[in-house]
């Protein structure tokens, strides 16, 4: 240290480095800005740079919204790509519960669940979720992504030597949790129960095992073979972990998901769900045995060190779950709207992917074409649907993913169908090019 109290840093030579680096006001050798520019340019060159569309949702008007253009002007649009599948984000019971909670408890939760962040609203929501899935307990997270990541990365701490068998098309949050857990993993071909059996047979029969899969895969809208996987789990002594994110609220007599619809909930050890799609609010959770929830609560860093959801969010989610347990008409209307849209798009000869669920993907197969159609729908027709590109889907399978809801009426449906027909027929790109 020099007399002025400042540290003097001498030039540093590192063996094998051609240049010496001096740290006295000189620019670092690495040009970080150039690295950022190159990374972003790659996305532009590949046609998959993602653009945020600024929209303002208006209470009571969903799926209509206001698009704020980059030039500051505004245009009304119809949202066709939202995950608020049932419009519950606008439901009076949900909004009233949130207003009441704000008046009672204020804005934030005040901390993590362990340190002042557990409230009566969080406990009430977990009780609603446990009841929904017929489980002893439920554990609330800030998102379903965090619930998947935190739970799957924690399970090997509870079961040393655990082998996780993961469907090849599992969500990124499941993949990340399995990758980070440090345990063994096996990836079976998508929905291929025979391949899963081969992998199970090849491993030590005494090793703890868990099979992780989804009930509805969000990009193609296909269903997982729940019963067949449960049969294999019983045969090989494996736990089951199912992601019902795109099914809760919408399937089953009380909206507990595909497993409830198929009367299989009792055969699943851990159920993951979200409060941000059909329930229209925010948050994620697992439902399982009381012991399993307690263990994840006690060991998962993603739970321990995260500030809990605001009480108003928990209250709104609980109101939504409670309402949808009995609103079968809304679920039926949702399925009807999805069926109508798929029938009409098939009538146009569009390359629709249809596996029988509520998800309506239209295959484009090229990121530039996909973005072009999305832009034209927005600019020319006031229809908002984001292009789905890599890494969300594999390269060459780019698509537009439409999410019809009970609040998309006949007029909105007509405008969408007519716009797609015009674009597919009269764009510079013809149908054959788009379907290639």
mmCIF file of C-alpha atoms in Angstrom, residues 54-436:
data_model
loop_
_atom_site.group_PDB
_atom_site.id
_atom_site.type_symbol
_atom_site.label_atom_id
_atom_site.label_comp_id
_atom_site.label_asym_id
_atom_site.label_seq_id
_atom_site.Cartn_x
_atom_site.Cartn_y
_atom_site.Cartn_z
ATOM 1 C CA UNK A 54 -46.096 -3.646 -24.978
ATOM 2 C CA UNK A 55 -49.747 -4.300 -24.246
ATOM 3 C CA UNK A 56 -52.061 -2.880 -21.627
ATOM 4 C CA UNK A 57 -54.679 -5.287 -20.357
ATOM 5 C CA UNK A 58 -57.931 -3.583 -19.473
ATOM 6 C CA UNK A 59 -60.004 -4.999 -16.638
ATOM 7 C CA UNK A 60 -63.184 -6.573 -17.910
ATOM 8 C CA UNK A 61 -62.149 -6.333 -21.570
ATOM 9 C CA UNK A 62 -59.932 -9.407 -21.946
ATOM 10 C CA UNK A 63 -58.991 -10.739 -24.514
ATOM 11 C CA UNK A 64 -58.959 -7.193 -25.859
ATOM 12 C CA UNK A 65 -56.014 -5.000 -24.954
ATOM 13 C CA UNK A 66 -54.152 -1.911 -26.090
ATOM 14 C CA UNK A 67 -50.878 -2.198 -27.989
ATOM 15 C CA UNK A 68 -48.466 0.650 -27.391
ATOM 16 C CA UNK A 69 -46.379 0.910 -30.541
ATOM 17 C CA UNK A 70 -42.697 1.933 -30.413
ATOM 18 C CA UNK A 71 -43.641 5.300 -31.963
ATOM 19 C CA UNK A 72 -45.954 6.036 -29.038
ATOM 20 C CA UNK A 73 -49.222 5.473 -30.875
ATOM 21 C CA UNK A 74 -51.810 2.972 -29.648
ATOM 22 C CA UNK A 75 -53.902 0.304 -31.307
ATOM 23 C CA UNK A 76 -56.554 -2.074 -29.964
ATOM 24 C CA UNK A 77 -55.573 -5.732 -30.286
ATOM 25 C CA UNK A 78 -56.991 -9.143 -29.469
ATOM 26 C CA UNK A 79 -54.660 -11.384 -27.475
ATOM 27 C CA UNK A 80 -54.526 -14.932 -28.889
ATOM 28 C CA UNK A 81 -51.390 -16.228 -27.159
ATOM 29 C CA UNK A 82 -52.062 -15.661 -23.450
ATOM 30 C CA UNK A 83 -51.882 -18.392 -20.841
ATOM 31 C CA UNK A 84 -54.820 -16.953 -18.883
ATOM 32 C CA UNK A 85 -56.771 -19.766 -20.485
ATOM 33 C CA UNK A 86 -60.105 -19.130 -18.775
ATOM 34 C CA UNK A 87 -59.952 -15.373 -18.252
ATOM 35 C CA UNK A 88 -59.714 -15.839 -14.477
ATOM 36 C CA UNK A 89 -57.273 -12.938 -14.255
ATOM 37 C CA UNK A 90 -60.345 -10.742 -14.780
ATOM 38 C CA UNK A 91 -62.827 -12.685 -12.637
ATOM 39 C CA UNK A 92 -64.687 -10.592 -10.029
ATOM 40 C CA UNK A 93 -64.155 -13.171 -7.251
ATOM 41 C CA UNK A 94 -60.409 -13.129 -7.832
ATOM 42 C CA UNK A 95 -60.163 -9.347 -7.965
ATOM 43 C CA UNK A 96 -62.297 -8.927 -4.854
ATOM 44 C CA UNK A 97 -60.136 -11.359 -2.891
ATOM 45 C CA UNK A 98 -56.987 -9.510 -3.913
ATOM 46 C CA UNK A 99 -58.434 -6.112 -2.984
ATOM 47 C CA UNK A 100 -59.533 -7.447 0.408
ATOM 48 C CA UNK A 101 -56.078 -8.916 1.077
ATOM 49 C CA UNK A 102 -54.339 -5.658 0.188
ATOM 50 C CA UNK A 103 -56.637 -3.780 2.543
ATOM 51 C CA UNK A 104 -55.989 -6.324 5.280
ATOM 52 C CA UNK A 105 -52.275 -7.077 4.896
ATOM 53 C CA UNK A 106 -50.681 -4.501 2.623
ATOM 54 C CA UNK A 107 -48.512 -5.121 -0.425
ATOM 55 C CA UNK A 108 -45.578 -7.442 0.280
ATOM 56 C CA UNK A 109 -45.145 -10.608 2.309
ATOM 57 C CA UNK A 110 -42.213 -9.276 4.312
ATOM 58 C CA UNK A 111 -39.728 -12.066 3.744
ATOM 59 C CA UNK A 112 -39.110 -15.706 3.018
ATOM 60 C CA UNK A 113 -41.525 -18.317 4.294
ATOM 61 C CA UNK A 114 -39.082 -19.077 7.121
ATOM 62 C CA UNK A 115 -38.590 -15.440 8.087
ATOM 63 C CA UNK A 116 -41.883 -13.564 8.421
ATOM 64 C CA UNK A 117 -43.163 -14.457 4.935
ATOM 65 C CA UNK A 118 -45.745 -17.069 5.888
ATOM 66 C CA UNK A 119 -49.224 -15.631 6.298
ATOM 67 C CA UNK A 120 -52.729 -16.955 6.727
ATOM 68 C CA UNK A 121 -53.209 -16.327 3.001
ATOM 69 C CA UNK A 122 -50.355 -18.663 2.062
ATOM 70 C CA UNK A 123 -51.609 -21.380 4.386
ATOM 71 C CA UNK A 124 -55.157 -21.074 3.043
ATOM 72 C CA UNK A 125 -53.923 -21.405 -0.533
ATOM 73 C CA UNK A 126 -51.866 -24.495 0.285
ATOM 74 C CA UNK A 127 -54.909 -26.054 1.945
ATOM 75 C CA UNK A 128 -56.986 -25.371 -1.197
ATOM 76 C CA UNK A 129 -54.306 -26.970 -3.379
ATOM 77 C CA UNK A 130 -53.903 -30.045 -1.194
ATOM 78 C CA UNK A 131 -57.673 -30.523 -1.271
ATOM 79 C CA UNK A 132 -57.746 -29.994 -5.047
ATOM 80 C CA UNK A 133 -55.321 -32.847 -5.674
ATOM 81 C CA UNK A 134 -56.428 -35.143 -2.888
ATOM 82 C CA UNK A 135 -53.026 -34.978 -1.187
ATOM 83 C CA UNK A 136 -52.008 -34.488 2.440
ATOM 84 C CA UNK A 137 -50.071 -31.342 1.699
ATOM 85 C CA UNK A 138 -49.041 -28.704 -0.803
ATOM 86 C CA UNK A 139 -46.089 -26.342 -0.953
ATOM 87 C CA UNK A 140 -46.272 -22.918 -2.578
ATOM 88 C CA UNK A 141 -43.489 -21.401 -4.701
ATOM 89 C CA UNK A 142 -43.178 -18.112 -6.557
ATOM 90 C CA UNK A 143 -43.593 -19.894 -9.915
ATOM 91 C CA UNK A 144 -44.080 -23.359 -11.337
ATOM 92 C CA UNK A 145 -40.604 -23.052 -12.865
ATOM 93 C CA UNK A 146 -39.112 -22.621 -9.405
ATOM 94 C CA UNK A 147 -41.308 -25.405 -8.025
ATOM 95 C CA UNK A 148 -39.990 -27.833 -10.664
ATOM 96 C CA UNK A 149 -36.391 -26.684 -10.422
ATOM 97 C CA UNK A 150 -36.275 -26.597 -6.626
ATOM 98 C CA UNK A 151 -38.048 -29.908 -6.088
ATOM 99 C CA UNK A 152 -36.253 -31.972 -8.720
ATOM 100 C CA UNK A 153 -32.852 -30.598 -7.730
ATOM 101 C CA UNK A 154 -33.528 -31.405 -4.067
ATOM 102 C CA UNK A 155 -34.840 -34.973 -4.313
ATOM 103 C CA UNK A 156 -31.370 -36.636 -4.494
ATOM 104 C CA UNK A 157 -30.603 -35.047 -1.110
ATOM 105 C CA UNK A 158 -33.525 -37.019 0.274
ATOM 106 C CA UNK A 159 -32.824 -40.207 -1.663
ATOM 107 C CA UNK A 160 -29.063 -40.738 -2.181
ATOM 108 C CA UNK A 161 -28.360 -42.574 -5.411
ATOM 109 C CA UNK A 162 -31.679 -41.495 -6.939
ATOM 110 C CA UNK A 163 -32.029 -42.068 -10.685
ATOM 111 C CA UNK A 164 -34.442 -39.723 -12.471
ATOM 112 C CA UNK A 165 -36.058 -40.849 -15.722
ATOM 113 C CA UNK A 166 -37.104 -37.781 -17.704
ATOM 114 C CA UNK A 167 -39.258 -37.475 -20.824
ATOM 115 C CA UNK A 168 -37.255 -35.970 -23.685
ATOM 116 C CA UNK A 169 -39.738 -33.115 -24.123
ATOM 117 C CA UNK A 170 -40.050 -32.128 -20.477
ATOM 118 C CA UNK A 171 -40.196 -28.413 -19.736
ATOM 119 C CA UNK A 172 -36.950 -26.460 -19.347
ATOM 120 C CA UNK A 173 -37.606 -26.058 -15.610
ATOM 121 C CA UNK A 174 -37.701 -29.828 -15.139
ATOM 122 C CA UNK A 175 -34.587 -30.315 -17.248
ATOM 123 C CA UNK A 176 -32.737 -27.661 -15.263
ATOM 124 C CA UNK A 177 -33.731 -29.123 -11.911
ATOM 125 C CA UNK A 178 -32.653 -32.611 -12.964
ATOM 126 C CA UNK A 179 -29.395 -31.293 -14.430
ATOM 127 C CA UNK A 180 -28.481 -29.411 -11.275
ATOM 128 C CA UNK A 181 -29.213 -32.143 -8.771
ATOM 129 C CA UNK A 182 -25.948 -33.983 -9.277
ATOM 130 C CA UNK A 183 -27.660 -37.366 -9.454
ATOM 131 C CA UNK A 184 -28.065 -39.892 -12.223
ATOM 132 C CA UNK A 185 -30.528 -39.198 -15.021
ATOM 133 C CA UNK A 186 -31.942 -41.119 -17.937
ATOM 134 C CA UNK A 187 -33.836 -39.473 -20.809
ATOM 135 C CA UNK A 188 -36.503 -41.566 -22.510
ATOM 136 C CA UNK A 189 -37.920 -40.811 -25.924
ATOM 137 C CA UNK A 190 -41.025 -38.659 -25.784
ATOM 138 C CA UNK A 191 -44.034 -40.627 -24.529
ATOM 139 C CA UNK A 192 -42.179 -43.870 -25.388
ATOM 140 C CA UNK A 193 -43.141 -46.235 -22.588
ATOM 141 C CA UNK A 194 -41.223 -49.143 -24.162
ATOM 142 C CA UNK A 195 -38.016 -47.107 -24.115
ATOM 143 C CA UNK A 196 -38.679 -46.107 -20.512
ATOM 144 C CA UNK A 197 -39.033 -49.783 -19.629
ATOM 145 C CA UNK A 198 -35.679 -50.554 -21.265
ATOM 146 C CA UNK A 199 -33.975 -47.859 -19.216
ATOM 147 C CA UNK A 200 -35.585 -49.036 -15.978
ATOM 148 C CA UNK A 201 -34.601 -52.646 -16.660
ATOM 149 C CA UNK A 202 -30.981 -51.659 -17.279
ATOM 150 C CA UNK A 203 -30.513 -50.067 -13.847
ATOM 151 C CA UNK A 204 -29.911 -51.531 -10.410
ATOM 152 C CA UNK A 205 -33.291 -52.755 -9.137
ATOM 153 C CA UNK A 206 -32.366 -51.593 -5.635
ATOM 154 C CA UNK A 207 -31.586 -47.999 -6.654
ATOM 155 C CA UNK A 208 -34.196 -45.352 -5.783
ATOM 156 C CA UNK A 209 -35.968 -44.133 -8.905
ATOM 157 C CA UNK A 210 -38.290 -41.335 -10.017
ATOM 158 C CA UNK A 211 -40.106 -40.859 -13.338
ATOM 159 C CA UNK A 212 -40.687 -37.202 -14.324
ATOM 160 C CA UNK A 213 -43.127 -36.319 -17.095
ATOM 161 C CA UNK A 214 -45.986 -33.975 -18.058
ATOM 162 C CA UNK A 215 -49.703 -34.459 -18.467
ATOM 163 C CA UNK A 216 -49.979 -32.026 -21.416
ATOM 164 C CA UNK A 217 -46.934 -30.937 -23.382
ATOM 165 C CA UNK A 218 -47.456 -27.273 -24.095
ATOM 166 C CA UNK A 219 -45.925 -26.863 -27.536
ATOM 167 C CA UNK A 220 -47.651 -29.770 -29.343
ATOM 168 C CA UNK A 221 -50.593 -30.139 -26.979
ATOM 169 C CA UNK A 222 -50.205 -33.916 -26.666
ATOM 170 C CA UNK A 223 -50.955 -35.953 -23.541
ATOM 171 C CA UNK A 224 -48.542 -37.999 -21.480
ATOM 172 C CA UNK A 225 -49.314 -41.737 -20.980
ATOM 173 C CA UNK A 226 -50.052 -41.340 -17.277
ATOM 174 C CA UNK A 227 -51.524 -44.752 -16.543
ATOM 175 C CA UNK A 228 -48.806 -46.667 -18.404
ATOM 176 C CA UNK A 229 -46.081 -44.712 -16.615
ATOM 177 C CA UNK A 230 -47.743 -45.346 -13.253
ATOM 178 C CA UNK A 231 -47.842 -49.077 -14.087
ATOM 179 C CA UNK A 232 -44.101 -49.043 -14.764
ATOM 180 C CA UNK A 233 -43.480 -47.070 -11.586
ATOM 181 C CA UNK A 234 -45.327 -49.717 -9.573
ATOM 182 C CA UNK A 235 -43.437 -52.524 -11.297
ATOM 183 C CA UNK A 236 -39.999 -51.003 -10.736
ATOM 184 C CA UNK A 237 -40.623 -49.315 -7.384
ATOM 185 C CA UNK A 238 -40.252 -45.774 -8.719
ATOM 186 C CA UNK A 239 -41.778 -42.507 -7.533
ATOM 187 C CA UNK A 240 -43.834 -40.480 -10.022
ATOM 188 C CA UNK A 241 -43.551 -36.743 -10.658
ATOM 189 C CA UNK A 242 -46.047 -35.113 -13.021
ATOM 190 C CA UNK A 243 -46.179 -31.552 -14.311
ATOM 191 C CA UNK A 244 -49.847 -30.558 -14.734
ATOM 192 C CA UNK A 245 -49.118 -26.898 -15.463
ATOM 193 C CA UNK A 246 -51.149 -26.763 -18.684
ATOM 194 C CA UNK A 247 -53.993 -28.846 -17.266
ATOM 195 C CA UNK A 248 -54.828 -27.589 -13.768
ATOM 196 C CA UNK A 249 -58.050 -25.616 -13.696
ATOM 197 C CA UNK A 250 -59.126 -27.011 -17.064
ATOM 198 C CA UNK A 251 -59.392 -30.798 -16.847
ATOM 199 C CA UNK A 252 -61.124 -33.071 -14.396
ATOM 200 C CA UNK A 253 -64.402 -32.629 -12.480
ATOM 201 C CA UNK A 254 -62.853 -30.017 -10.167
ATOM 202 C CA UNK A 255 -60.064 -28.793 -12.421
ATOM 203 C CA UNK A 256 -57.257 -30.788 -10.793
ATOM 204 C CA UNK A 257 -55.875 -31.808 -14.172
ATOM 205 C CA UNK A 258 -55.660 -34.732 -16.558
ATOM 206 C CA UNK A 259 -54.792 -37.121 -13.734
ATOM 207 C CA UNK A 260 -58.072 -36.256 -12.041
ATOM 208 C CA UNK A 261 -59.959 -36.625 -15.322
ATOM 209 C CA UNK A 262 -58.467 -40.105 -15.734
ATOM 210 C CA UNK A 263 -58.911 -40.984 -12.038
ATOM 211 C CA UNK A 264 -55.174 -41.456 -11.510
ATOM 212 C CA UNK A 265 -54.263 -38.751 -8.969
ATOM 213 C CA UNK A 266 -53.861 -41.301 -6.174
ATOM 214 C CA UNK A 267 -51.109 -43.036 -8.164
ATOM 215 C CA UNK A 268 -48.941 -39.924 -8.476
ATOM 216 C CA UNK A 269 -46.474 -39.072 -5.730
ATOM 217 C CA UNK A 270 -45.721 -35.446 -6.610
ATOM 218 C CA UNK A 271 -47.935 -33.157 -8.696
ATOM 219 C CA UNK A 272 -46.603 -29.838 -9.961
ATOM 220 C CA UNK A 273 -48.979 -27.071 -10.975
ATOM 221 C CA UNK A 274 -49.183 -23.368 -11.673
ATOM 222 C CA UNK A 275 -51.409 -20.530 -10.539
ATOM 223 C CA UNK A 276 -50.401 -18.325 -13.483
ATOM 224 C CA UNK A 277 -52.270 -19.987 -16.345
ATOM 225 C CA UNK A 278 -55.846 -21.244 -15.936
ATOM 226 C CA UNK A 279 -56.014 -19.704 -12.454
ATOM 227 C CA UNK A 280 -55.024 -16.330 -13.874
ATOM 228 C CA UNK A 281 -52.748 -15.097 -11.076
ATOM 229 C CA UNK A 282 -49.142 -16.061 -10.235
ATOM 230 C CA UNK A 283 -47.211 -18.765 -8.429
ATOM 231 C CA UNK A 284 -46.472 -22.470 -8.572
ATOM 232 C CA UNK A 285 -46.717 -25.424 -6.223
ATOM 233 C CA UNK A 286 -46.281 -29.094 -5.568
ATOM 234 C CA UNK A 287 -48.906 -31.325 -3.975
ATOM 235 C CA UNK A 288 -47.729 -34.514 -2.284
ATOM 236 C CA UNK A 289 -47.640 -36.302 1.043
ATOM 237 C CA UNK A 290 -47.187 -34.176 4.133
ATOM 238 C CA UNK A 291 -43.738 -35.714 4.667
ATOM 239 C CA UNK A 292 -42.624 -34.991 1.105
ATOM 240 C CA UNK A 293 -43.753 -31.366 1.308
ATOM 241 C CA UNK A 294 -42.036 -30.977 4.663
ATOM 242 C CA UNK A 295 -38.776 -32.397 3.317
ATOM 243 C CA UNK A 296 -38.746 -30.161 0.229
ATOM 244 C CA UNK A 297 -39.631 -27.180 2.427
ATOM 245 C CA UNK A 298 -36.696 -27.995 4.688
ATOM 246 C CA UNK A 299 -34.033 -28.770 2.063
ATOM 247 C CA UNK A 300 -34.761 -26.855 -1.158
ATOM 248 C CA UNK A 301 -32.725 -23.625 -1.507
ATOM 249 C CA UNK A 302 -35.201 -22.378 -4.109
ATOM 250 C CA UNK A 303 -37.844 -22.385 -1.391
ATOM 251 C CA UNK A 304 -35.774 -21.470 1.663
ATOM 252 C CA UNK A 305 -34.118 -18.368 0.238
ATOM 253 C CA UNK A 306 -36.947 -16.863 -1.843
ATOM 254 C CA UNK A 307 -39.294 -14.139 -0.633
ATOM 255 C CA UNK A 308 -42.825 -15.490 -0.626
ATOM 256 C CA UNK A 309 -45.640 -14.327 -2.856
ATOM 257 C CA UNK A 310 -47.500 -11.179 -1.749
ATOM 258 C CA UNK A 311 -50.567 -12.011 0.371
ATOM 259 C CA UNK A 312 -52.881 -10.463 -2.221
ATOM 260 C CA UNK A 313 -51.543 -12.808 -4.903
ATOM 261 C CA UNK A 314 -52.028 -15.818 -2.641
ATOM 262 C CA UNK A 315 -55.550 -14.675 -1.796
ATOM 263 C CA UNK A 316 -56.461 -14.171 -5.453
ATOM 264 C CA UNK A 317 -55.067 -17.573 -6.398
ATOM 265 C CA UNK A 318 -56.985 -19.273 -3.590
ATOM 266 C CA UNK A 319 -60.203 -17.603 -4.751
ATOM 267 C CA UNK A 320 -59.551 -18.767 -8.304
ATOM 268 C CA UNK A 321 -58.831 -22.360 -7.277
ATOM 269 C CA UNK A 322 -61.916 -22.373 -5.074
ATOM 270 C CA UNK A 323 -64.136 -21.017 -7.852
ATOM 271 C CA UNK A 324 -62.923 -23.407 -10.529
ATOM 272 C CA UNK A 325 -63.507 -26.438 -8.329
ATOM 273 C CA UNK A 326 -67.196 -26.002 -9.128
ATOM 274 C CA UNK A 327 -67.311 -24.110 -12.443
ATOM 275 C CA UNK A 328 -67.570 -26.958 -14.917
ATOM 276 C CA UNK A 329 -69.393 -24.773 -17.428
ATOM 277 C CA UNK A 330 -66.347 -22.550 -17.892
ATOM 278 C CA UNK A 331 -64.141 -25.572 -18.526
ATOM 279 C CA UNK A 332 -66.638 -26.955 -21.020
ATOM 280 C CA UNK A 333 -66.840 -23.610 -22.844
ATOM 281 C CA UNK A 334 -63.055 -23.531 -23.080
ATOM 282 C CA UNK A 335 -62.909 -26.967 -24.695
ATOM 283 C CA UNK A 336 -65.679 -25.990 -27.101
ATOM 284 C CA UNK A 337 -63.820 -22.879 -28.230
ATOM 285 C CA UNK A 338 -60.620 -24.857 -28.813
ATOM 286 C CA UNK A 339 -62.507 -27.473 -30.841
ATOM 287 C CA UNK A 340 -64.202 -24.818 -32.982
ATOM 288 C CA UNK A 341 -60.927 -23.038 -33.756
ATOM 289 C CA UNK A 342 -59.179 -26.280 -34.680
ATOM 290 C CA UNK A 343 -62.041 -27.300 -36.966
ATOM 291 C CA UNK A 344 -62.013 -23.964 -38.757
ATOM 292 C CA UNK A 345 -58.229 -23.894 -39.212
ATOM 293 C CA UNK A 346 -58.275 -27.440 -40.545
ATOM 294 C CA UNK A 347 -60.926 -26.286 -42.987
ATOM 295 C CA UNK A 348 -58.426 -23.768 -44.365
ATOM 296 C CA UNK A 349 -55.885 -26.529 -44.868
ATOM 297 C CA UNK A 350 -53.438 -25.015 -42.397
ATOM 298 C CA UNK A 351 -50.759 -27.307 -40.906
ATOM 299 C CA UNK A 352 -52.399 -27.660 -37.507
ATOM 300 C CA UNK A 353 -50.979 -29.894 -34.788
ATOM 301 C CA UNK A 354 -53.940 -31.519 -33.054
ATOM 302 C CA UNK A 355 -53.592 -34.026 -30.226
ATOM 303 C CA UNK A 356 -56.992 -33.371 -28.711
ATOM 304 C CA UNK A 357 -56.044 -30.820 -26.060
ATOM 305 C CA UNK A 358 -56.934 -27.125 -25.809
ATOM 306 C CA UNK A 359 -53.609 -26.022 -27.296
ATOM 307 C CA UNK A 360 -53.746 -24.992 -30.983
ATOM 308 C CA UNK A 361 -50.286 -24.875 -32.625
ATOM 309 C CA UNK A 362 -49.961 -24.030 -36.330
ATOM 310 C CA UNK A 363 -46.701 -25.270 -37.783
ATOM 311 C CA UNK A 364 -44.625 -22.791 -39.809
ATOM 312 C CA UNK A 365 -41.194 -24.415 -39.741
ATOM 313 C CA UNK A 366 -39.023 -21.355 -40.256
ATOM 314 C CA UNK A 367 -38.219 -18.593 -37.735
ATOM 315 C CA UNK A 368 -38.210 -15.762 -40.298
ATOM 316 C CA UNK A 369 -41.547 -16.819 -41.796
ATOM 317 C CA UNK A 370 -43.007 -17.310 -38.330
ATOM 318 C CA UNK A 371 -42.009 -13.814 -37.245
ATOM 319 C CA UNK A 372 -43.300 -12.352 -40.504
ATOM 320 C CA UNK A 373 -46.762 -13.843 -40.064
ATOM 321 C CA UNK A 374 -46.846 -12.768 -36.415
ATOM 322 C CA UNK A 375 -45.908 -9.213 -37.380
ATOM 323 C CA UNK A 376 -48.493 -9.066 -40.170
ATOM 324 C CA UNK A 377 -51.239 -10.371 -37.903
ATOM 325 C CA UNK A 378 -50.430 -7.625 -35.404
ATOM 326 C CA UNK A 379 -49.834 -4.755 -37.825
ATOM 327 C CA UNK A 380 -52.582 -5.476 -40.340
ATOM 328 C CA UNK A 381 -55.263 -7.202 -38.270
ATOM 329 C CA UNK A 382 -54.758 -6.254 -34.609
ATOM 330 C CA UNK A 383 -54.207 -9.903 -33.662
ATOM 331 C CA UNK A 384 -51.462 -10.606 -31.152
ATOM 332 C CA UNK A 385 -49.789 -14.026 -31.247
ATOM 333 C CA UNK A 386 -46.093 -14.432 -30.553
ATOM 334 C CA UNK A 387 -43.906 -16.688 -32.722
ATOM 335 C CA UNK A 388 -42.552 -19.772 -30.939
ATOM 336 C CA UNK A 389 -38.938 -20.393 -31.930
ATOM 337 C CA UNK A 390 -35.851 -22.270 -30.736
ATOM 338 C CA UNK A 391 -34.976 -23.004 -27.931
ATOM 339 C CA UNK A 392 -38.628 -23.283 -26.868
ATOM 340 C CA UNK A 393 -39.150 -25.722 -29.741
ATOM 341 C CA UNK A 394 -36.574 -27.554 -31.907
ATOM 342 C CA UNK A 395 -35.242 -25.782 -34.977
ATOM 343 C CA UNK A 396 -37.421 -26.407 -37.991
ATOM 344 C CA UNK A 397 -40.588 -26.730 -35.899
ATOM 345 C CA UNK A 398 -41.265 -23.020 -35.365
ATOM 346 C CA UNK A 399 -44.950 -22.295 -34.923
ATOM 347 C CA UNK A 400 -47.721 -19.947 -33.939
ATOM 348 C CA UNK A 401 -49.463 -21.177 -30.801
ATOM 349 C CA UNK A 402 -53.043 -20.033 -30.332
ATOM 350 C CA UNK A 403 -54.817 -20.258 -26.989
ATOM 351 C CA UNK A 404 -58.568 -19.820 -27.425
ATOM 352 C CA UNK A 405 -60.568 -19.071 -24.296
ATOM 353 C CA UNK A 406 -64.233 -18.836 -23.293
ATOM 354 C CA UNK A 407 -64.018 -15.068 -23.705
ATOM 355 C CA UNK A 408 -62.940 -15.228 -27.352
ATOM 356 C CA UNK A 409 -66.306 -14.730 -28.995
ATOM 357 C CA UNK A 410 -67.527 -15.489 -32.540
ATOM 358 C CA UNK A 411 -66.372 -12.097 -33.855
ATOM 359 C CA UNK A 412 -62.834 -12.578 -32.543
ATOM 360 C CA UNK A 413 -62.760 -16.091 -33.982
ATOM 361 C CA UNK A 414 -63.965 -14.887 -37.394
ATOM 362 C CA UNK A 415 -61.335 -12.150 -37.565
ATOM 363 C CA UNK A 416 -58.551 -14.580 -36.685
ATOM 364 C CA UNK A 417 -59.616 -17.215 -39.199
ATOM 365 C CA UNK A 418 -60.088 -14.686 -42.011
ATOM 366 C CA UNK A 419 -56.719 -13.049 -41.257
ATOM 367 C CA UNK A 420 -54.866 -16.365 -41.310
ATOM 368 C CA UNK A 421 -56.588 -17.364 -44.521
ATOM 369 C CA UNK A 422 -55.589 -14.093 -46.187
ATOM 370 C CA UNK A 423 -51.987 -14.320 -45.012
ATOM 371 C CA UNK A 424 -51.546 -17.932 -45.987
ATOM 372 C CA UNK A 425 -53.063 -17.315 -49.407
ATOM 373 C CA UNK A 426 -51.740 -13.905 -50.418
ATOM 374 C CA UNK A 427 -48.472 -13.323 -48.537
ATOM 375 C CA UNK A 428 -45.252 -13.354 -50.501
ATOM 376 C CA UNK A 429 -44.948 -16.792 -48.892
ATOM 377 C CA UNK A 430 -47.437 -19.317 -50.208
ATOM 378 C CA UNK A 431 -48.892 -22.193 -48.247
ATOM 379 C CA UNK A 432 -46.483 -24.740 -49.644
ATOM 380 C CA UNK A 433 -43.498 -22.701 -48.509
ATOM 381 C CA UNK A 434 -44.969 -22.200 -45.052
ATOM 382 C CA UNK A 435 -45.780 -25.886 -44.646
ATOM 383 C CA UNK A 436 -42.347 -27.088 -45.773
#
